[in-house]
Each structure stands twice: as structure tokens, then as C-alpha cells.
Amino acid sequence: MLVAGRRGLLDLDTEVRSVVPRLSSARYTARDLLEHHSGLLRVPWQMLVRPARDPYRRVRDRPLPERWTRPIGDRGAFVYSNTGYAVLGEVLDTVTGSWWSSVRDTVPGAGRSTSLTLEPGRAGRALLVGRSGVALEPWSLAEGPFASAGGAWSTFDDLTGFAQAATREEGCPPGWARDRGADLIIGATRDARAIIVRRIDDGRVAVVHSLGLGPATDAMAVELLRQED
């Protein structure tokens, strides 16, 4: 998204509804979305009214409903939002032709990834195994507009490659959070969770991915950094 702005394809401070006219309620900017300041919820409230095992299946193979892009919270407050990144995907589709190609071309480390994909082979997926001994199927993010929020798959080696590339930048990377002396980014879908943490004082980085551990994954990353002291 930042590269699209530098190339003159998009003014990051223009309201999204001016870039994607069908999203008439999008009275926030691409920069707001990028930094999680748009006022959009993590997922649209409509997904939460009727809880489902896969909350994303309602928009499988179809665009994000316009009514789901109306902000609920206060614009300017930090609220991590998958919805916002789904909207960003459509913005990039509009200005570049393909958000996926744009990511592969511009996101640090993505262009060098050998595994990054939206359609992994079944044998190449790391999935949590349930009590019955059967692997739990992942949510269908990659099959709809939320693909740009968390539908990509890669190996752990390529995840660490992304972390190394992204943390070479000065300041807090776009879309990350800064908290208590560290820059961090967390991603989670169903049973999988990953976190990247960079200490501000010395630049050391911890990358952790887990299945079934939830927030305990974050504590593992912090502990890894403490062990280096």
C-alpha cells in the first residue's frame, strides 16, 4: 500500500469511498486502514450475530458487502481489524489490478518467498489435530475478500525471512503496533497463531508460530527475547 502511494497510484489520505465508489460508507483513508485506525471492528458485527465455526464462509467467493464496511468505533483509535485489511485488498485491486501481485512485488521478503500461496496443497498444510485424530480444516479466508487479511500460507522459514526484511526498516513497520519497548505484529486464524516481536533498544527479533496455544504464543516470544539477556 505504501509503495502504491509512492508510485502515485493512490493518495493514502484520500477517503476510500473516493477510490472505491461502491464502498459509500468508507469515510476513512487507506492510511487509517493500514494503521488500524479506521473504526472498523476486527470482523464485521454481522459475522458475530450468528456464530459459526467458520465466520468467513458467508463471503466465500463474493465481494465484501458494502454494509460491512461501515465503521462502528472511533476513527483514530487503534483497533486491530481484519475487516480493514479486507477493504485494503479491494483498494489495491482497484489501483493496481491485483492486491496479491502487489503484495508479492512490494512487501519486504514476499518476493523472495518460495512458499507464499493462497492455495497450499493439502499435504503441505500444518493443521491442529482434534480429539478424534482428524486434522481440523482451516477457515476459508483465502476464498473470499478476507484473503488479504490473513489468507496467505507460507513456511516458517519464509515467515522468518519476512520478519528479517520488515524489521530492517527504521521506526515501527506499517500495520504493526508499538508497545512497552517493542514493535510487534500478531496474526491468528482459527487454531494457528504467529507473532513477530522486535525489541526497540537492540533490534533483536523473535518469531513464534503455534497451533492451539492462542495467546500463549505471545508469551513464548517474550520469553525468547528475555533468554537472550
Tab-separated table of C-alpha atoms in Angstrom:
chain	number	residue	atom	x	y	z
A	1	MET	CA	0.000	0.000	0.000
A	2	LEU	CA	2.828	2.414	0.841
A	3	VAL	CA	4.514	1.577	-2.459
A	4	ALA	CA	1.258	2.279	-4.336
A	5	GLY	CA	1.229	5.673	-2.650
A	6	ARG	CA	4.858	6.394	-3.555
A	7	ARG	CA	4.157	5.436	-7.170
A	8	GLY	CA	1.302	7.927	-7.357
A	9	LEU	CA	-1.365	5.248	-7.752
A	10	LEU	CA	-3.111	6.317	-4.567
A	11	ASP	CA	-3.219	9.182	-2.102
A	12	LEU	CA	-3.125	7.417	1.270
A	13	ASP	CA	-5.033	10.301	2.861
A	14	THR	CA	-7.957	10.242	0.418
A	15	GLU	CA	-11.174	8.669	1.698
A	16	VAL	CA	-11.593	5.102	0.462
A	17	ARG	CA	-15.093	5.793	-0.865
A	18	SER	CA	-13.498	8.120	-3.420
A	19	VAL	CA	-11.185	5.326	-4.574
A	20	VAL	CA	-13.753	2.505	-4.478
A	21	PRO	CA	-17.122	4.201	-5.132
A	22	ARG	CA	-19.200	1.118	-4.271
A	23	LEU	CA	-17.997	1.415	-0.653
A	24	SER	CA	-20.029	4.544	0.021
A	25	SER	CA	-19.713	4.204	3.821
A	26	ALA	CA	-15.909	4.081	3.753
A	27	ARG	CA	-15.312	7.521	5.278
A	28	TYR	CA	-11.766	6.651	6.268
A	29	THR	CA	-8.477	6.660	4.421
A	30	ALA	CA	-6.144	3.926	3.246
A	31	ARG	CA	-3.691	5.154	5.882
A	32	ASP	CA	-6.365	4.691	8.561
A	33	LEU	CA	-6.876	1.113	7.366
A	34	LEU	CA	-3.164	0.400	7.182
A	35	GLU	CA	-2.619	1.591	10.744
A	36	HIS	CA	-5.851	0.060	12.151
A	37	HIS	CA	-7.352	3.484	12.892
A	38	SER	CA	-10.480	3.263	10.705
A	39	GLY	CA	-13.044	2.450	13.390
A	40	LEU	CA	-13.809	-0.914	11.783
A	41	LEU	CA	-14.152	-3.932	14.043
A	42	ARG	CA	-11.842	-6.940	13.904
A	43	VAL	CA	-14.594	-8.676	11.951
A	44	PRO	CA	-17.963	-7.153	10.967
A	45	TRP	CA	-20.614	-7.387	13.660
A	46	GLN	CA	-22.825	-9.230	11.167
A	47	MET	CA	-20.430	-12.173	11.421
A	48	LEU	CA	-20.920	-12.287	15.169
A	49	VAL	CA	-24.731	-12.269	15.234
A	50	ARG	CA	-24.859	-15.903	14.145
A	51	PRO	CA	-21.650	-17.505	15.356
A	52	ALA	CA	-20.266	-20.138	13.010
A	53	ARG	CA	-17.325	-22.459	13.071
A	54	ASP	CA	-16.040	-20.575	10.044
A	55	PRO	CA	-17.118	-16.907	10.300
A	56	TYR	CA	-15.684	-16.188	6.848
A	57	ARG	CA	-17.757	-18.702	4.909
A	58	ARG	CA	-20.577	-16.177	4.456
A	59	VAL	CA	-18.446	-14.227	1.986
A	60	ARG	CA	-16.723	-17.115	0.280
A	61	ASP	CA	-16.302	-16.340	-3.441
A	62	ARG	CA	-18.070	-12.965	-3.265
A	63	PRO	CA	-17.159	-9.334	-2.547
A	64	LEU	CA	-17.267	-7.828	0.916
A	65	PRO	CA	-20.816	-6.457	1.481
A	66	GLU	CA	-20.820	-2.686	1.485
A	67	ARG	CA	-22.742	-2.527	4.766
A	68	TRP	CA	-19.902	-4.415	6.473
A	69	THR	CA	-17.513	-1.559	5.728
A	70	ARG	CA	-19.290	0.991	7.934
A	71	PRO	CA	-17.147	1.989	10.918
A	72	ILE	CA	-18.544	1.273	14.380
A	73	GLY	CA	-15.783	2.547	16.645
A	74	ASP	CA	-13.935	5.845	16.872
A	75	ARG	CA	-11.754	6.726	13.934
A	76	GLY	CA	-8.202	7.284	15.144
A	77	ALA	CA	-8.250	4.718	17.947
A	78	PHE	CA	-6.110	1.615	17.393
A	79	VAL	CA	-8.345	-1.432	16.868
A	80	TYR	CA	-6.774	-4.395	15.070
A	81	SER	CA	-9.092	-5.056	12.152
A	82	ASN	CA	-9.249	-7.920	9.682
A	83	THR	CA	-12.136	-6.025	8.104
A	84	GLY	CA	-9.868	-3.070	7.425
A	85	TYR	CA	-7.336	-5.236	5.642
A	86	ALA	CA	-10.110	-6.853	3.596
A	87	VAL	CA	-11.055	-3.354	2.449
A	88	LEU	CA	-7.381	-2.599	1.747
A	89	GLY	CA	-7.321	-5.625	-0.542
A	90	GLU	CA	-10.130	-4.144	-2.622
A	91	VAL	CA	-8.408	-0.757	-2.671
A	92	LEU	CA	-5.248	-2.391	-4.026
A	93	ASP	CA	-7.286	-4.365	-6.561
A	94	THR	CA	-8.725	-1.061	-7.772
A	95	VAL	CA	-5.478	0.874	-8.093
A	96	THR	CA	-3.041	-1.901	-9.070
A	97	GLY	CA	-5.239	-4.568	-10.667
A	98	SER	CA	-4.354	-7.279	-8.132
A	99	TRP	CA	-3.655	-6.965	-4.407
A	100	TRP	CA	-1.930	-10.359	-4.468
A	101	SER	CA	0.517	-9.391	-7.199
A	102	SER	CA	1.143	-6.095	-5.423
A	103	VAL	CA	1.992	-7.938	-2.196
A	104	ARG	CA	4.348	-10.314	-3.984
A	105	ASP	CA	6.081	-7.391	-5.674
A	106	THR	CA	6.370	-4.938	-2.789
A	107	VAL	CA	6.061	-6.449	0.706
A	108	PRO	CA	9.502	-6.972	2.306
A	109	GLY	CA	10.564	-10.569	1.909
A	110	ALA	CA	7.463	-11.653	-0.036
A	111	GLY	CA	9.125	-11.517	-3.427
A	112	ARG	CA	11.868	-13.875	-2.229
A	113	SER	CA	9.408	-16.309	-0.649
A	114	THR	CA	9.324	-19.697	-2.304
A	115	SER	CA	6.253	-20.909	-0.432
A	116	LEU	CA	3.848	-17.952	-0.205
A	117	THR	CA	0.486	-19.027	-1.607
A	118	LEU	CA	-3.275	-18.755	-1.216
A	119	GLU	CA	-3.827	-22.365	-2.265
A	120	PRO	CA	-1.485	-24.745	-0.422
A	121	GLY	CA	-1.541	-28.420	-1.211
A	122	ARG	CA	-3.255	-30.488	1.470
A	123	ALA	CA	-0.037	-32.349	2.240
A	124	GLY	CA	1.809	-29.091	2.854
A	125	ARG	CA	-0.528	-27.633	5.482
A	126	ALA	CA	0.260	-27.649	9.208
A	127	LEU	CA	-3.088	-28.165	10.954
A	128	LEU	CA	-4.143	-28.848	14.514
A	129	VAL	CA	-5.384	-32.389	15.066
A	130	GLY	CA	-8.620	-32.711	17.044
A	131	ARG	CA	-9.501	-35.233	19.715
A	132	SER	CA	-10.850	-37.576	17.060
A	133	GLY	CA	-7.425	-37.698	15.448
A	134	VAL	CA	-8.623	-35.809	12.370
A	135	ALA	CA	-6.961	-32.547	11.292
A	136	LEU	CA	-9.210	-29.511	11.782
A	137	GLU	CA	-9.960	-27.768	8.489
A	138	PRO	CA	-8.775	-24.131	8.264
A	139	TRP	CA	-11.201	-21.258	7.842
A	140	SER	CA	-11.958	-20.117	4.293
A	141	LEU	CA	-10.244	-16.705	4.395
A	142	ALA	CA	-8.345	-17.362	1.184
A	143	GLU	CA	-11.577	-17.972	-0.730
A	144	GLY	CA	-13.066	-14.503	-0.274
A	145	PRO	CA	-12.327	-10.818	0.392
A	146	PHE	CA	-10.600	-11.568	3.717
A	147	ALA	CA	-7.745	-13.260	1.865
A	148	SER	CA	-5.808	-10.000	2.084
A	149	ALA	CA	-6.301	-10.007	5.872
A	150	GLY	CA	-4.948	-13.471	6.574
A	151	GLY	CA	-5.467	-15.943	3.765
A	152	ALA	CA	-1.828	-16.439	2.808
A	153	TRP	CA	0.192	-19.534	3.694
A	154	SER	CA	3.959	-19.961	3.858
A	155	THR	CA	6.640	-21.988	5.586
A	156	PHE	CA	8.150	-20.910	8.894
A	157	ASP	CA	11.443	-20.201	7.115
A	158	ASP	CA	9.701	-17.744	4.809
A	159	LEU	CA	7.880	-16.177	7.764
A	160	THR	CA	11.225	-15.508	9.434
A	161	GLY	CA	12.533	-14.135	6.132
A	162	PHE	CA	9.652	-11.668	6.080
A	163	ALA	CA	10.381	-10.730	9.695
A	164	GLN	CA	14.034	-10.055	8.954
A	165	ALA	CA	13.196	-7.914	5.920
A	166	ALA	CA	10.410	-5.948	7.610
A	167	THR	CA	12.389	-5.187	10.765
A	168	ARG	CA	15.286	-3.660	8.841
A	169	GLU	CA	13.124	-0.571	8.351
A	170	GLU	CA	13.521	2.310	10.769
A	171	GLY	CA	10.586	3.001	13.032
A	172	CYS	CA	7.523	0.853	13.558
A	173	PRO	CA	6.659	-1.071	10.343
A	174	PRO	CA	3.256	-0.183	8.816
A	175	GLY	CA	0.399	-2.119	10.361
A	176	TRP	CA	2.467	-3.161	13.393
A	177	ALA	CA	1.931	-1.964	16.973
A	178	ARG	CA	4.449	-0.395	19.343
A	179	ASP	CA	4.076	-1.360	22.984
A	180	ARG	CA	6.382	-1.383	26.016
A	181	GLY	CA	9.645	-1.069	24.164
A	182	ALA	CA	8.881	-3.350	21.244
A	183	ASP	CA	7.351	-3.389	17.779
A	184	LEU	CA	5.103	-6.362	17.152
A	185	ILE	CA	2.590	-7.905	14.815
A	186	ILE	CA	0.233	-10.775	15.627
A	187	GLY	CA	-1.837	-12.880	13.270
A	188	ALA	CA	-4.291	-15.650	14.109
A	189	THR	CA	-6.823	-17.768	12.232
A	190	ARG	CA	-8.807	-20.476	13.989
A	191	ASP	CA	-6.157	-22.659	15.688
A	192	ALA	CA	-2.986	-21.082	14.280
A	193	ARG	CA	-1.229	-18.032	15.716
A	194	ALA	CA	2.001	-16.250	14.851
A	195	ILE	CA	3.812	-13.296	16.371
A	196	ILE	CA	6.856	-11.265	15.418
A	197	VAL	CA	8.442	-9.061	18.105
A	198	ARG	CA	11.374	-6.671	17.670
A	199	ARG	CA	12.950	-5.003	20.675
A	200	ILE	CA	13.450	-1.308	20.059
A	201	ASP	CA	16.602	-0.955	22.176
A	202	ASP	CA	18.758	-3.531	20.381
A	203	GLY	CA	16.751	-4.683	17.345
A	204	ARG	CA	16.607	-8.334	18.373
A	205	VAL	CA	13.703	-10.241	16.822
A	206	ALA	CA	11.661	-13.252	17.950
A	207	VAL	CA	9.303	-15.154	15.640
A	208	VAL	CA	6.914	-17.792	17.004
A	209	HIS	CA	4.189	-19.835	15.308
A	210	SER	CA	1.966	-22.259	17.167
A	211	LEU	CA	-1.098	-24.461	16.759
A	212	GLY	CA	-3.688	-24.469	19.518
A	213	LEU	CA	-1.789	-22.310	22.025
A	214	GLY	CA	-3.580	-18.999	21.411
A	215	PRO	CA	-2.178	-16.012	23.384
A	216	ALA	CA	0.423	-18.294	24.993
A	217	THR	CA	2.277	-17.892	21.692
A	218	ASP	CA	2.908	-14.233	22.523
A	219	ALA	CA	4.367	-15.117	25.919
A	220	MET	CA	6.734	-17.567	24.226
A	221	ALA	CA	8.104	-14.787	22.013
A	222	VAL	CA	8.674	-12.517	25.009
A	223	GLU	CA	10.419	-15.332	26.874
A	224	LEU	CA	12.715	-15.996	23.909
A	225	LEU	CA	13.866	-12.394	23.961
A	226	ARG	CA	14.378	-12.482	27.739
A	227	GLN	CA	16.566	-15.568	27.446
A	228	GLU	CA	18.957	-13.563	25.282
A	229	ASP	CA	19.603	-11.031	28.054
